[in-house]
PDB file of C-alpha atoms in Angstrom:
ATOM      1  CA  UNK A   1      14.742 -12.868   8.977  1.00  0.00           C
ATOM      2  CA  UNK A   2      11.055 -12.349   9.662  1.00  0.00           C
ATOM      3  CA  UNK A   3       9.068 -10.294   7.337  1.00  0.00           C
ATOM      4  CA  UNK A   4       5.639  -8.922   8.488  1.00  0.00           C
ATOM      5  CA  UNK A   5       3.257 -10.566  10.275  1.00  0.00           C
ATOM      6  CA  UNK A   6       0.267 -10.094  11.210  1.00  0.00           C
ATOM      7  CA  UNK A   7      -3.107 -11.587  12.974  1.00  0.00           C
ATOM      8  CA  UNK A   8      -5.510 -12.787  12.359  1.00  0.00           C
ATOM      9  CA  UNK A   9      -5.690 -13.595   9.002  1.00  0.00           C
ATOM     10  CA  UNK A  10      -9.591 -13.608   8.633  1.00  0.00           C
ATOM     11  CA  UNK A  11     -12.425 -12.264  11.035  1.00  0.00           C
ATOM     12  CA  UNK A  12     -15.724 -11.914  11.075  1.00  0.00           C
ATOM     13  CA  UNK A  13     -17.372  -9.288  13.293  1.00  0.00           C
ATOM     14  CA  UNK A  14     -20.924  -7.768  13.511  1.00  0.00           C
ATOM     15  CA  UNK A  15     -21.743  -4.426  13.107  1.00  0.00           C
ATOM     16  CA  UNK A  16     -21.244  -2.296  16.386  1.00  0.00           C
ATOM     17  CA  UNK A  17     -18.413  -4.261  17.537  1.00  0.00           C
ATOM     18  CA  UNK A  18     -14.742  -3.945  18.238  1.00  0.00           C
ATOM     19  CA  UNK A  19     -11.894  -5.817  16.572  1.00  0.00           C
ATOM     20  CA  UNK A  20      -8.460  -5.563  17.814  1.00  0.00           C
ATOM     21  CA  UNK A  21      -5.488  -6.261  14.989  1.00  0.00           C
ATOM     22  CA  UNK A  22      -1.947  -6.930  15.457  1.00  0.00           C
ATOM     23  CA  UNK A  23       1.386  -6.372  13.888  1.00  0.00           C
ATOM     24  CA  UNK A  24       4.835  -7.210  14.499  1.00  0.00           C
ATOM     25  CA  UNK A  25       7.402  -5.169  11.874  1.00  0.00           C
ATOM     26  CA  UNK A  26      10.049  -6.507  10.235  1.00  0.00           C
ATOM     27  CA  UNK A  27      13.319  -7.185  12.146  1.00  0.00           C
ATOM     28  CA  UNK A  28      15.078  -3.905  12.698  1.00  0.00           C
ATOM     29  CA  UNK A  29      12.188  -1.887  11.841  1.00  0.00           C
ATOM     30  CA  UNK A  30      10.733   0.519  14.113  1.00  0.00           C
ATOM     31  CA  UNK A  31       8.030   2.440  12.723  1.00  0.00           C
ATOM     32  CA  UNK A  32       4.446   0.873  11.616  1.00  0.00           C
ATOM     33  CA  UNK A  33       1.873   2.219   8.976  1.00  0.00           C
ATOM     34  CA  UNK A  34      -1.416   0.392   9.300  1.00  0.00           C
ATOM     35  CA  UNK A  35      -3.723   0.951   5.657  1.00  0.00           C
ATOM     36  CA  UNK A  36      -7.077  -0.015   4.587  1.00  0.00           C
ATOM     37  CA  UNK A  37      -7.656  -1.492   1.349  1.00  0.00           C
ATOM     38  CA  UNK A  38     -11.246  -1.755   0.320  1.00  0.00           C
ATOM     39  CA  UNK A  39     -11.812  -4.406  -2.442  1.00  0.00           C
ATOM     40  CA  UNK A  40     -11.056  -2.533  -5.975  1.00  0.00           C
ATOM     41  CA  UNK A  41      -9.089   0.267  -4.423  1.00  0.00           C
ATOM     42  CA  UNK A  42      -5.549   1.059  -3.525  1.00  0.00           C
ATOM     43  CA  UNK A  43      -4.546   1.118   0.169  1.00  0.00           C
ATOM     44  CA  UNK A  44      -5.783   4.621   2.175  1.00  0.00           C
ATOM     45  CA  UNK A  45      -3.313   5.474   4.888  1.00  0.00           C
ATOM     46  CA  UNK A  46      -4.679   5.147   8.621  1.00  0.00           C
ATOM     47  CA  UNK A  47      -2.017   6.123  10.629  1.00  0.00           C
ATOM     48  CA  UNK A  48       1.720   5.887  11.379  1.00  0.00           C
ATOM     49  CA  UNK A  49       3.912   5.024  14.643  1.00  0.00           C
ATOM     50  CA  UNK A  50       7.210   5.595  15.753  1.00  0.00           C
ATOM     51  CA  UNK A  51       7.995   5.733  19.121  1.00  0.00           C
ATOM     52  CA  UNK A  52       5.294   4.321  20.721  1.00  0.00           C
ATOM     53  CA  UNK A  53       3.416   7.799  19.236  1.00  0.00           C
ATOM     54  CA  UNK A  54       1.209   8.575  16.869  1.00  0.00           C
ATOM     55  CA  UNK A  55       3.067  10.653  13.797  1.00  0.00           C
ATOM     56  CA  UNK A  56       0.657  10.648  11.235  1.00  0.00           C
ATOM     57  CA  UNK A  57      -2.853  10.583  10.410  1.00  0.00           C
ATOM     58  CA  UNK A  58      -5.002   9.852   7.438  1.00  0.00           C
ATOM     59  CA  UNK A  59      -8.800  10.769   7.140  1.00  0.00           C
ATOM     60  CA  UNK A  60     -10.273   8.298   9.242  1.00  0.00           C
ATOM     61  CA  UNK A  61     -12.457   9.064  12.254  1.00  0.00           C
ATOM     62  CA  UNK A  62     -11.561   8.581  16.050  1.00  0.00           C
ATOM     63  CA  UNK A  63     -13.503   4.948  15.905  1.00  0.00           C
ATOM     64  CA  UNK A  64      -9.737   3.897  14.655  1.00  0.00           C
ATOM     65  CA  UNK A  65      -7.175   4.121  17.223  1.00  0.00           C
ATOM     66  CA  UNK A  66      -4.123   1.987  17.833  1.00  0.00           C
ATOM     67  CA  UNK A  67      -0.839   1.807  19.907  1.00  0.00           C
ATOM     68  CA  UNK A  68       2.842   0.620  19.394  1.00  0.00           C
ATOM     69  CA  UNK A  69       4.541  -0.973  22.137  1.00  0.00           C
ATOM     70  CA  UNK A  70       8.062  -1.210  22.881  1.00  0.00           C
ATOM     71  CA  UNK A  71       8.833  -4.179  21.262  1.00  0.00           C
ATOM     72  CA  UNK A  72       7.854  -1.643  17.894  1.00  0.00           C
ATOM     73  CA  UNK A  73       4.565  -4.119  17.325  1.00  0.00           C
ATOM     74  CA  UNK A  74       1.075  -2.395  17.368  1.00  0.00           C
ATOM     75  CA  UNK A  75      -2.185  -3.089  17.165  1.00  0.00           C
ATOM     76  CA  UNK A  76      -5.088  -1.367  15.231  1.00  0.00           C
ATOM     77  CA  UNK A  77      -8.324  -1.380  17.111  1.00  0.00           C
ATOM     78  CA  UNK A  78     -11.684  -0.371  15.562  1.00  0.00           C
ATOM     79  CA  UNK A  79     -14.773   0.484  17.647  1.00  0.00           C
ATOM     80  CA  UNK A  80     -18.641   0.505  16.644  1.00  0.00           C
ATOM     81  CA  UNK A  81     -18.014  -1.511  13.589  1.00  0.00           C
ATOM     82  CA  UNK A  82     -19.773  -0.572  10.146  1.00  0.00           C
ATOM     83  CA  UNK A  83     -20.022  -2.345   7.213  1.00  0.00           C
ATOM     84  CA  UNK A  84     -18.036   0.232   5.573  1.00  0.00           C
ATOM     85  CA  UNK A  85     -15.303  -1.150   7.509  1.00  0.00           C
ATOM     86  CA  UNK A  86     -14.924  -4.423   5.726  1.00  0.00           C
ATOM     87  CA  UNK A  87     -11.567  -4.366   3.794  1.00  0.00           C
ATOM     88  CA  UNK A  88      -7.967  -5.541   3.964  1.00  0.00           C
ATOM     89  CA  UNK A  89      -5.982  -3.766   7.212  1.00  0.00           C
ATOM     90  CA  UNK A  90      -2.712  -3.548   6.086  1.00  0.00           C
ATOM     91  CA  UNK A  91       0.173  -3.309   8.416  1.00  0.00           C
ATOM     92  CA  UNK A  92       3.510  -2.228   6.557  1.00  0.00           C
ATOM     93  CA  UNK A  93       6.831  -1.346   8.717  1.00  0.00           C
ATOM     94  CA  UNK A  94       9.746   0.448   7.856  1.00  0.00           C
ATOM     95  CA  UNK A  95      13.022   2.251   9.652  1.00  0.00           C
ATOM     96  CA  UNK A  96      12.184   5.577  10.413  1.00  0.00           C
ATOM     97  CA  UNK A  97       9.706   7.323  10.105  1.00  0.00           C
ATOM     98  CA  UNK A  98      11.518   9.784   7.676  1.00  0.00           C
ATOM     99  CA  UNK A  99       9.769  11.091   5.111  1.00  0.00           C
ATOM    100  CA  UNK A 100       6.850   9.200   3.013  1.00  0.00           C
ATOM    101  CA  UNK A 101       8.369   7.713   0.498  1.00  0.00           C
ATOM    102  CA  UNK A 102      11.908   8.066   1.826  1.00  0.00           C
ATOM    103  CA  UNK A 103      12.050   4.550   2.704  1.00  0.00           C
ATOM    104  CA  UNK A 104      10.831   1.093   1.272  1.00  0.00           C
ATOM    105  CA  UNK A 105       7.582  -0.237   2.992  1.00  0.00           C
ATOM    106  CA  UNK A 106       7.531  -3.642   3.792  1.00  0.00           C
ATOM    107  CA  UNK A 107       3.719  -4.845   3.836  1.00  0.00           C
ATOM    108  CA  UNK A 108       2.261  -7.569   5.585  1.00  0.00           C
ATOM    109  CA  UNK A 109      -0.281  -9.907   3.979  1.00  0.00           C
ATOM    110  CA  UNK A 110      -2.807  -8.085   5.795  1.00  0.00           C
ATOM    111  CA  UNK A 111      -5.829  -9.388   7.594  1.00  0.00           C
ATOM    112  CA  UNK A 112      -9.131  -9.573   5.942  1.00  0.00           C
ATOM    113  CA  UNK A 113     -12.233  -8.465   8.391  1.00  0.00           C
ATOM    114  CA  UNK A 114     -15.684  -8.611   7.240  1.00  0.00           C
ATOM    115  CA  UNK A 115     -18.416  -6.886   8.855  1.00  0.00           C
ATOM    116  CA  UNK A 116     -22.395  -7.923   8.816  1.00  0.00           C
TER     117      UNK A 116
ATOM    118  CA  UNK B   1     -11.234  11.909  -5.125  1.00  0.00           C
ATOM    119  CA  UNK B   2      -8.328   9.917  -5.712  1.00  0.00           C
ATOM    120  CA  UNK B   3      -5.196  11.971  -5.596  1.00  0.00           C
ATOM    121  CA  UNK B   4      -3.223   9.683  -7.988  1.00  0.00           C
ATOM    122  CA  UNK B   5      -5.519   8.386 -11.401  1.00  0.00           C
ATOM    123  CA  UNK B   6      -4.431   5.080 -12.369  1.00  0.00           C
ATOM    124  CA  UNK B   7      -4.912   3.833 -16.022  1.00  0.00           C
ATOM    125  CA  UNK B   8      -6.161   1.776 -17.423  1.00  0.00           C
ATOM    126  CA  UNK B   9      -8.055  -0.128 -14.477  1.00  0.00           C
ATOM    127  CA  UNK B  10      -7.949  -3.235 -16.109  1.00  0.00           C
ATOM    128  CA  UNK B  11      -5.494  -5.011 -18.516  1.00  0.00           C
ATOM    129  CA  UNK B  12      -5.642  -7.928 -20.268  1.00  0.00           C
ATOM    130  CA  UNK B  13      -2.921  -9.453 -22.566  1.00  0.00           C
ATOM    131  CA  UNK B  14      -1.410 -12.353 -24.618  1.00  0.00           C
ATOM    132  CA  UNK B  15       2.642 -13.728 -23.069  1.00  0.00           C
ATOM    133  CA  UNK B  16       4.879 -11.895 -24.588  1.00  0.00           C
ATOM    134  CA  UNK B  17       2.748  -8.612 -25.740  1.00  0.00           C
ATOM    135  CA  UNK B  18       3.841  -5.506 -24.084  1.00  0.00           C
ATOM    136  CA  UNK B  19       2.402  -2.792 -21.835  1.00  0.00           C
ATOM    137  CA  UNK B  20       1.789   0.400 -20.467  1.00  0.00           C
ATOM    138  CA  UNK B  21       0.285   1.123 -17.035  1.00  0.00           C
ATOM    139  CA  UNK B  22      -0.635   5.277 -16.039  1.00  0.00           C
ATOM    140  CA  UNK B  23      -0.359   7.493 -13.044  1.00  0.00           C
ATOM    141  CA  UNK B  24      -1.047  10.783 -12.714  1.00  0.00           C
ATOM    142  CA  UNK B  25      -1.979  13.933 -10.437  1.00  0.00           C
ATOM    143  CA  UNK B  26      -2.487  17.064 -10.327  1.00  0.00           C
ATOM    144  CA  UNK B  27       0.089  17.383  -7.605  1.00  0.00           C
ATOM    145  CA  UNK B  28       3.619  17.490  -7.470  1.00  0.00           C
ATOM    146  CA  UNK B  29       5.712  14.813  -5.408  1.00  0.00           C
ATOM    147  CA  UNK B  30       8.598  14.592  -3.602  1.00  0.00           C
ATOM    148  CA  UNK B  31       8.973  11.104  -4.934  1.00  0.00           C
ATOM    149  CA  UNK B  32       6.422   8.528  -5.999  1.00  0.00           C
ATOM    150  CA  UNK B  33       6.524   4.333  -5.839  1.00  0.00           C
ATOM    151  CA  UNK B  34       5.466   1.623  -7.478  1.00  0.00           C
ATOM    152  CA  UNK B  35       3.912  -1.980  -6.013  1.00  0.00           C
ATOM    153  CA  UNK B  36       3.069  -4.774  -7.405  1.00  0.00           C
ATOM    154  CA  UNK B  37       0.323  -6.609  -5.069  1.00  0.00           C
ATOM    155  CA  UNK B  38      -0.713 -10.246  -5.737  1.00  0.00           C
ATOM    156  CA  UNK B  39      -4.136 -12.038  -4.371  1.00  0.00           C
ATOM    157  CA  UNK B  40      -3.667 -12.645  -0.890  1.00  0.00           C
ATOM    158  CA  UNK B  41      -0.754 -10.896  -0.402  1.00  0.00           C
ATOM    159  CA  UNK B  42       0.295  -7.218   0.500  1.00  0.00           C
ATOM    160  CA  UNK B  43       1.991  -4.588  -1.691  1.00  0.00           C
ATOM    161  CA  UNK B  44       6.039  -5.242  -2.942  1.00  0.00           C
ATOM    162  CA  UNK B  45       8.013  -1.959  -3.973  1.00  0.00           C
ATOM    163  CA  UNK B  46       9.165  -2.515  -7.245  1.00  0.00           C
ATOM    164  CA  UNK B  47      10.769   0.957  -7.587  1.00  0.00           C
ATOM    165  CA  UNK B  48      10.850   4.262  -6.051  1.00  0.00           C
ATOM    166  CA  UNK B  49      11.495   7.335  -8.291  1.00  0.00           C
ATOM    167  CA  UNK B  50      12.625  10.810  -7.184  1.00  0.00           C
ATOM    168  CA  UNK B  51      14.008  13.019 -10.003  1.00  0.00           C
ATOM    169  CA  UNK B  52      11.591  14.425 -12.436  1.00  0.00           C
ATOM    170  CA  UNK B  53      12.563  12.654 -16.445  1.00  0.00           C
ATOM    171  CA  UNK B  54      14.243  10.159 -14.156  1.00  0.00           C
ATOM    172  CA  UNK B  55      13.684   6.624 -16.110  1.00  0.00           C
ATOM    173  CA  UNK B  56      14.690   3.159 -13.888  1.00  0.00           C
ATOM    174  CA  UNK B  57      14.597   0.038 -15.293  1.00  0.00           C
ATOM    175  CA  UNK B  58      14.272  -3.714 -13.471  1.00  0.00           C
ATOM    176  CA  UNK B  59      14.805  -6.840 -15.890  1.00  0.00           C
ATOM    177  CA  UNK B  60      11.693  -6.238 -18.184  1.00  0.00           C
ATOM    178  CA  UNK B  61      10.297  -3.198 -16.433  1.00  0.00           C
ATOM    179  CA  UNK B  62      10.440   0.399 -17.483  1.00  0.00           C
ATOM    180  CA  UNK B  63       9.785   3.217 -15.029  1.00  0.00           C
ATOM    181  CA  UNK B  64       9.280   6.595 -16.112  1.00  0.00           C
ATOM    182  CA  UNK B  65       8.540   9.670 -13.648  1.00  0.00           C
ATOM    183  CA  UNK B  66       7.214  12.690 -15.167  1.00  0.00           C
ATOM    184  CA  UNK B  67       9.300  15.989 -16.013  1.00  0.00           C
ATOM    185  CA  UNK B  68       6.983  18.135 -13.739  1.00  0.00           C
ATOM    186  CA  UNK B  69       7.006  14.859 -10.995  1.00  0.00           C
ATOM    187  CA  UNK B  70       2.697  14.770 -11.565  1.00  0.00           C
ATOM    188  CA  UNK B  71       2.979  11.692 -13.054  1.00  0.00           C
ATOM    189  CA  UNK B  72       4.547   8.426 -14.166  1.00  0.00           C
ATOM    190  CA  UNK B  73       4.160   5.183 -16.073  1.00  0.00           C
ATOM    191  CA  UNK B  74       5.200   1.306 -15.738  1.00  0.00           C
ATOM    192  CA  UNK B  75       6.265  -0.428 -18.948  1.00  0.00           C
ATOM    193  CA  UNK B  76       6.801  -4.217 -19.492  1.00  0.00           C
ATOM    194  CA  UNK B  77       8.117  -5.880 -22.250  1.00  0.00           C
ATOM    195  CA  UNK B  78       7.347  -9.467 -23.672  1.00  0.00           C
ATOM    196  CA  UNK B  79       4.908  -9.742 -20.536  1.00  0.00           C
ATOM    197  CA  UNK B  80       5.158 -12.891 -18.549  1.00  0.00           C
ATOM    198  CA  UNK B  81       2.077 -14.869 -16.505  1.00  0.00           C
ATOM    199  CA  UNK B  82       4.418 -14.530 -13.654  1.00  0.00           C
ATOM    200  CA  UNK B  83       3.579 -10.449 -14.403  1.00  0.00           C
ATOM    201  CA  UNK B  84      -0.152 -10.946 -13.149  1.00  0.00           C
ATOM    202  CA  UNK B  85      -0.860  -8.852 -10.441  1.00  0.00           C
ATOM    203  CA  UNK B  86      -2.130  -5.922  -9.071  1.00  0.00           C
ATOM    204  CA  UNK B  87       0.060  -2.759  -9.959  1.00  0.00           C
ATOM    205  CA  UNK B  88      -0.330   0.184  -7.774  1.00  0.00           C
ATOM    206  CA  UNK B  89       1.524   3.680  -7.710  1.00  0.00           C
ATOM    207  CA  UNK B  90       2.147   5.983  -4.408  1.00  0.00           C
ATOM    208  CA  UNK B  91       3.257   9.204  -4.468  1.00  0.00           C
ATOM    209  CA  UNK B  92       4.752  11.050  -1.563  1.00  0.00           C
ATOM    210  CA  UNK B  93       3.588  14.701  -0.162  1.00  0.00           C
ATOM    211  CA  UNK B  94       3.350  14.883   3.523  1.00  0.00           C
ATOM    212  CA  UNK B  95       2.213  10.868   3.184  1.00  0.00           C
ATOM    213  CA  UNK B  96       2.231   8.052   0.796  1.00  0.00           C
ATOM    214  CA  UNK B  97      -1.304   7.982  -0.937  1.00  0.00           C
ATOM    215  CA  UNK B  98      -2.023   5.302  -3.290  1.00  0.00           C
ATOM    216  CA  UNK B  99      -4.010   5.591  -6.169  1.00  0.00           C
ATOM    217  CA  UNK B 100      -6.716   2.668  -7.268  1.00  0.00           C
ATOM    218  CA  UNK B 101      -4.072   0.567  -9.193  1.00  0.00           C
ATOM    219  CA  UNK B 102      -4.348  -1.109 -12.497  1.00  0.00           C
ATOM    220  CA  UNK B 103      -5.289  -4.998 -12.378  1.00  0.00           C
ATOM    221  CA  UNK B 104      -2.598  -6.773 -15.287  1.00  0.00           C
ATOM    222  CA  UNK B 105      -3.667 -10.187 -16.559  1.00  0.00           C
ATOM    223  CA  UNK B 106      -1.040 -11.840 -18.734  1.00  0.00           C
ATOM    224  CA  UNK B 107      -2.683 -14.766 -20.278  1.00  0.00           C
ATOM    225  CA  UNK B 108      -0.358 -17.694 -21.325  1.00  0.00           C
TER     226      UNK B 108
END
């Protein structure tokens, strides 16, 4: 039974570029939370999808956008990097959107991008 | 502002001491979590906790959510190396917002 993966693992990108990041949930899952987690802090909540729609949204501008696809995987893209946006992007799936909380989140090892 | 205060933010301590780890808010949640999150890896749920004064326990771990549901706290007995990690809480309004999380050493 695959857990969460996700890709890459590592990326380097330069400040005013795009990254695109990937996810594929957990077998039988169908809804994806992506979070950033700077270095020192807890994870901050991007966004949520279920049904190839956003449901949620945390406090992050429109440079973060993302899609789910039928399959349930989604990507996270990022446009006009900063170097604010170095971190861990963590992609966590679960059944149902539901309420937060409701469920268990199964988290990905995330994928590390570093901006200069 | 964080809307969950971990405490402490670092925690150092000898095999087989014991410990306390802290949440708390302001706010009042429907239910709040706790993770455990080790270097390189993401966030486990160790526990999820929905009635206020409810108390859970796993093996050596003690979980404790507050009467009022503002806050909580993670207690481990005769702490193990295998215990190092990165503890976070997440409490549940309209989303799941994590607070900062409390690094645990457990030094053999």
């Amino acid at each position: 039974d695959a857990g969460v993966t996700q890709s890459p693992t590592h990326l380097i990108k330069t400040r005013g570029q795009q990254v695109t990041l990937r996810c594929s949930p957990k077998s039988g899952h169908d809804t994806v939370s992506w979070y950033q987690q700077a270095l020192g802090q807890g994870p901050q909540f991007i966004f949520q999808y279920y049904e190839e729609e956003e449901r949620q949204r945390g406090n992050f501008p429109d440079r973060f956008s993302g899609h789910q696809f039928p399959n349930y995987s989604s990507e996270l893209n990022v446009n006009a990097l900063l170097l604010g946006d170095s971190a861990l992007y963590l992609c966590a799936s679960s059944l149902g959107p539901g309420g937060p909380g409701t469920g268990e989140l199964f988290f990905g090892e995330g994928s590390r991008l570093t901006v200069l | 502002t964080q809307l969950l205060e971990q405490s402490p933010q670092f925690l150092s301590i000898q095999e087989g001491e014991n410990l306390t780890v802290y949440c708390n808010s302001s706010s009042v949640f429907s239910s709040l979590q706790w993770y455990r999150q080790e270097p390189g890896e993401g966030p486990v749920l160790l526990v999820t906790v929905v009635t206020g004064g409810e108390v859970k326990k796993l093996k050596r771990l003690t979980f404790q959510f507050g009467d009022a549901r503002k806050d909580s706290s993670l207690h481990i007995t005769a702490a193990q190396p295998g215990d190092t990690g990165l503890y976070l809480c997440a409490g549940a309004i309209n989303k799941l917002s994590f607070g900062a999380g409390t690094t645990v050493t457990v030094r053999a």
